[in-house]
PDB file of C-alpha atoms in Angstrom:
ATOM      1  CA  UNK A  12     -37.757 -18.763  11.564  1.00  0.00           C
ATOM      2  CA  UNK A  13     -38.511 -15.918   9.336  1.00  0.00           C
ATOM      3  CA  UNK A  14     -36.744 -12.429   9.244  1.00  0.00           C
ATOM      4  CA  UNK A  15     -38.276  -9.599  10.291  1.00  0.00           C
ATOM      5  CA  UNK A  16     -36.820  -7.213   7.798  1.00  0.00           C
ATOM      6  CA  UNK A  17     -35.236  -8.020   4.621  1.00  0.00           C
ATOM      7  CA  UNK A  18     -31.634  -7.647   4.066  1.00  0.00           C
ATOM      8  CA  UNK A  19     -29.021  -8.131   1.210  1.00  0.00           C
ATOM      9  CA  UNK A  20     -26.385  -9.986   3.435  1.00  0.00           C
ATOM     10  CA  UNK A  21     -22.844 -10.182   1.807  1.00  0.00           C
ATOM     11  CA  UNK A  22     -21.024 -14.181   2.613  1.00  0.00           C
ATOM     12  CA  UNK A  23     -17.801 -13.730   3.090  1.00  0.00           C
ATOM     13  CA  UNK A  24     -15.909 -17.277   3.342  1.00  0.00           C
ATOM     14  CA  UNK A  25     -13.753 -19.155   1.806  1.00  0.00           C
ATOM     15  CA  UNK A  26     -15.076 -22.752   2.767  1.00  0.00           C
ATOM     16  CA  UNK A  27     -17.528 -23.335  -0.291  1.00  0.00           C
ATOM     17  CA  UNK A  28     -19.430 -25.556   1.937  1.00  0.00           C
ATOM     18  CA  UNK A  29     -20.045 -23.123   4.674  1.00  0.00           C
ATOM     19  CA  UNK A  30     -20.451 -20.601   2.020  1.00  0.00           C
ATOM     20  CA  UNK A  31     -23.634 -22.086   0.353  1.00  0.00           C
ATOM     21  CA  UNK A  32     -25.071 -23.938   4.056  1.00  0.00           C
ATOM     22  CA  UNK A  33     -25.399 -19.609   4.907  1.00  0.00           C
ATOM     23  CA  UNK A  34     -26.845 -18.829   1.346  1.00  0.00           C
ATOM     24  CA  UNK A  35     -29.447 -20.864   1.411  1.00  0.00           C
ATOM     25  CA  UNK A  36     -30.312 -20.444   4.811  1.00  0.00           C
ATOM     26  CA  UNK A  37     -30.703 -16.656   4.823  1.00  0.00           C
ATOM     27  CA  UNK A  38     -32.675 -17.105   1.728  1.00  0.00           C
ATOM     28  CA  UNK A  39     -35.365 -19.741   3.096  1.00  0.00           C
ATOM     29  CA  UNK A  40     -35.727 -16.990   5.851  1.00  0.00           C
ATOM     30  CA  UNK A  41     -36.614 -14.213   3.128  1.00  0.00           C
ATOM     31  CA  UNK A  42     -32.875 -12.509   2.974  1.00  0.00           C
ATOM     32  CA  UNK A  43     -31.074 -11.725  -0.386  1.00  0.00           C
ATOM     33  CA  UNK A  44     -27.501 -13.276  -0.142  1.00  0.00           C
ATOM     34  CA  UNK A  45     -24.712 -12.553  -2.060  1.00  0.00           C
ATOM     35  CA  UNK A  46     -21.612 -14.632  -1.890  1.00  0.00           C
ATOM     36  CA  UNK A  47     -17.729 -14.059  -1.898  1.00  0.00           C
ATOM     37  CA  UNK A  48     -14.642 -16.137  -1.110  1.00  0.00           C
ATOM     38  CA  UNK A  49     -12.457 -13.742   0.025  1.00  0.00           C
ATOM     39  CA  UNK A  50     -12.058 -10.164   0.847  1.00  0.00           C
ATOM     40  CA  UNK A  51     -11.121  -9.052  -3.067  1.00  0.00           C
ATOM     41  CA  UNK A  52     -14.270 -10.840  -4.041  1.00  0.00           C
ATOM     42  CA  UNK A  53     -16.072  -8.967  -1.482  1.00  0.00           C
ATOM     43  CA  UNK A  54     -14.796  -5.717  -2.490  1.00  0.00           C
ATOM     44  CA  UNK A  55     -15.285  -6.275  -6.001  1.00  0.00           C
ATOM     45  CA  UNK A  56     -19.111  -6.910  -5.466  1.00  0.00           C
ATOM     46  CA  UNK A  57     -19.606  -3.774  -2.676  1.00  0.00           C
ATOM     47  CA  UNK A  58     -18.478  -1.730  -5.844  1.00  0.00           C
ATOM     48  CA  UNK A  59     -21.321  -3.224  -7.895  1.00  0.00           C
ATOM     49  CA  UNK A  60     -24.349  -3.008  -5.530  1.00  0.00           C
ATOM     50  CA  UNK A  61     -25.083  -0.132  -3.391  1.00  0.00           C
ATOM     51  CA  UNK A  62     -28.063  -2.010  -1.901  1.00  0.00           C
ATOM     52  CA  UNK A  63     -25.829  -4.178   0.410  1.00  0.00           C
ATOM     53  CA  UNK A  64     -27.095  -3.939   4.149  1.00  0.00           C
ATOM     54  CA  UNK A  65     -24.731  -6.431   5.707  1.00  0.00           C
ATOM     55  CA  UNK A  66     -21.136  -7.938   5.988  1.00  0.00           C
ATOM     56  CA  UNK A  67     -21.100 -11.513   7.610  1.00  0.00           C
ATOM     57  CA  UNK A  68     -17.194 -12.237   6.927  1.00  0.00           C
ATOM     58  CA  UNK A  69     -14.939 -15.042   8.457  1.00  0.00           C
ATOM     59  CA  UNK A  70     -11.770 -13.519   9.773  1.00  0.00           C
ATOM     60  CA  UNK A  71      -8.951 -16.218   8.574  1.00  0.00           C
ATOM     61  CA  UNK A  72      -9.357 -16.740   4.867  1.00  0.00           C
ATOM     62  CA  UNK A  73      -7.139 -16.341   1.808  1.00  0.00           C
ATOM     63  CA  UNK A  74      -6.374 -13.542   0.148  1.00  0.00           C
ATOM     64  CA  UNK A  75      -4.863  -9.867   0.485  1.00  0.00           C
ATOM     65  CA  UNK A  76      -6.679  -9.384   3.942  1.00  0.00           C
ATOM     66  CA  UNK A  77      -8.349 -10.982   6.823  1.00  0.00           C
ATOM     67  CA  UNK A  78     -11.949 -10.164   7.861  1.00  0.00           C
ATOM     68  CA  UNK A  79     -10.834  -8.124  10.258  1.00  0.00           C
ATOM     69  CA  UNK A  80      -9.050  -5.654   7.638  1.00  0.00           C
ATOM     70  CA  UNK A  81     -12.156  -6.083   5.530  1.00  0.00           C
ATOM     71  CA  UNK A  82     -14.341  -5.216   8.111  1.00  0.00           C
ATOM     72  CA  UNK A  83     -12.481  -1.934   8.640  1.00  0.00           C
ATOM     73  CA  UNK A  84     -12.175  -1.479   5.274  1.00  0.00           C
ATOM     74  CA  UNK A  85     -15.890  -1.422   4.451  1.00  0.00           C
ATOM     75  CA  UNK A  86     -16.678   0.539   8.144  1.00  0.00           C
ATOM     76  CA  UNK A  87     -14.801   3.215   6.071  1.00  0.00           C
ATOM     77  CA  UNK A  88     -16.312   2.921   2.622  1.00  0.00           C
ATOM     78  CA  UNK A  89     -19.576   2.248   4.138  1.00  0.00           C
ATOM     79  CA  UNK A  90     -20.285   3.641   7.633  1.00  0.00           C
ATOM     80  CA  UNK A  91     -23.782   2.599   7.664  1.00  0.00           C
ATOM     81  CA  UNK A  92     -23.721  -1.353   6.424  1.00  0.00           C
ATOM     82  CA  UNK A  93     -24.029  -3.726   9.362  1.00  0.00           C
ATOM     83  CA  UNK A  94     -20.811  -5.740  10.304  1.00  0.00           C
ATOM     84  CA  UNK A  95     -21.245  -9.411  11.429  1.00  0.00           C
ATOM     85  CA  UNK A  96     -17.299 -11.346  12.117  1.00  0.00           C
ATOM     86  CA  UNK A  97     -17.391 -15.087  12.651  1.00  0.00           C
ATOM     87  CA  UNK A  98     -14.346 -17.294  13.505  1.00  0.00           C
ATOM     88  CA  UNK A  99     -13.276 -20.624  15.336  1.00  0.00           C
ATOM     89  CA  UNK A 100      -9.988 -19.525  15.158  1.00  0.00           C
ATOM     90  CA  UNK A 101      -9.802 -15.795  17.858  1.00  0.00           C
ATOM     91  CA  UNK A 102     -12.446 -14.467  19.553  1.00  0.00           C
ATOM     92  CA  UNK A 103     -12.882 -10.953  19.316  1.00  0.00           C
ATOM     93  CA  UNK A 104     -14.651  -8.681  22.227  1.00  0.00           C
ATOM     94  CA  UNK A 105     -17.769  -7.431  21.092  1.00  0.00           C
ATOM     95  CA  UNK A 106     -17.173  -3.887  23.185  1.00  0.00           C
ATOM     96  CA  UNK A 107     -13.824  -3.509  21.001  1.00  0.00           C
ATOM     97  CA  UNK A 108     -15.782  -3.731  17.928  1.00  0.00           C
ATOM     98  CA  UNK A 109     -17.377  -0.734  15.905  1.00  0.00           C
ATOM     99  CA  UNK A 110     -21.110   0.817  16.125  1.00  0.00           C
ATOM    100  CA  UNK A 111     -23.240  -1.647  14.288  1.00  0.00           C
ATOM    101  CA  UNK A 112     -21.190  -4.378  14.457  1.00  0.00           C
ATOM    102  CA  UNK A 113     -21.359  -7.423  16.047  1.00  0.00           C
ATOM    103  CA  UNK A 114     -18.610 -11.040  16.647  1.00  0.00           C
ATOM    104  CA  UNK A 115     -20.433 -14.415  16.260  1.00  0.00           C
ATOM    105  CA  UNK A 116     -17.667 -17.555  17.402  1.00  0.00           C
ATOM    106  CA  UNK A 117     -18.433 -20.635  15.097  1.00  0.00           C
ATOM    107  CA  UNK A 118     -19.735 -22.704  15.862  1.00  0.00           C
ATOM    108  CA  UNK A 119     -22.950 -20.901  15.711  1.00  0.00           C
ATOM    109  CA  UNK A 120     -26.799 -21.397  15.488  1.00  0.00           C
ATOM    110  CA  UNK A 121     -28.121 -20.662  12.121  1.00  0.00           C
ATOM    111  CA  UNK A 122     -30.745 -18.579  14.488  1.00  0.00           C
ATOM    112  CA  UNK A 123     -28.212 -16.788  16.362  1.00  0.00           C
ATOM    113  CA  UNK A 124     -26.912 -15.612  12.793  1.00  0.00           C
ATOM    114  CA  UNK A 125     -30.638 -14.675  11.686  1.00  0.00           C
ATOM    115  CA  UNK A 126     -30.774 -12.714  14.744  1.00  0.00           C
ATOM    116  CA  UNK A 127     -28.392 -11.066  14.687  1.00  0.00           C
ATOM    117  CA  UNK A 128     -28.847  -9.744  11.279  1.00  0.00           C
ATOM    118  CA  UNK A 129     -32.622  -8.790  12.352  1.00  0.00           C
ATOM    119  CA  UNK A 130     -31.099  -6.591  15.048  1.00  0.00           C
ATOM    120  CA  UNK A 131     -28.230  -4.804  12.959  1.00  0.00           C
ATOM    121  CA  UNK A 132     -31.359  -3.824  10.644  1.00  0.00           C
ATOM    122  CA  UNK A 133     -33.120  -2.240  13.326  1.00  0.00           C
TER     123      UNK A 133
END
């Protein structure tokens, strides 16, 4: 599967393993991904790149906030980047989440992910 646009896709997990399985598939697929553990990390690298399209965060990880505060937190920094929430843990109702964002429960296909993205870009 290729994507149909090109995105810069922020990681946001703490698994390292997880992390890098998402990194490199969004990048065979033509997608610029950058990576962070946790929610600091995130915010740390939305103040150093402008060019950030979308979010894909976990919600339960370590740090000062869940996804789900990070999500919010960027919706308000950032009104137009794309918001993508994963978890095994809760499942969240897509119709009580914001414009442009969507909930993906792991475990997911690496092509539901892909299109996902493709349709937040559109």
């Amino acid at each position: 599967m290729v994507a149909s646009n090109s995105a810069v896709v922020l990681i946001v997990e703490d698994e390292p393993l997880i992390r890098f399985n998402i990194l490199d598939v969004l990048e065979d697929v033509g997608h610029v991904a950058l990576e962070a553990a946790n929610a600091d990390e995130a915010l740390v690298v939305l103040k150093g790149r402008q060019d950030v399209d979308i979010l894909f965060t976990d919600v339960n990880m370590a740090g000062s906030m869940d996804g789900i505060q990070l999500a919010k937190r960027v919706r308000a920094m950032r009104p137009n980047i794309g918001i993508i929430i994963t978890s095994g843990m809760v499942r969240l109702d897509p119709m009580a989440l914001p414009a442009n964002a969507a909930f993906l429960p792991k475990p997911y296909m690496h092509d539901t992910l892909i299109s996902t993205i493709d349709s937040l870009m559109t």
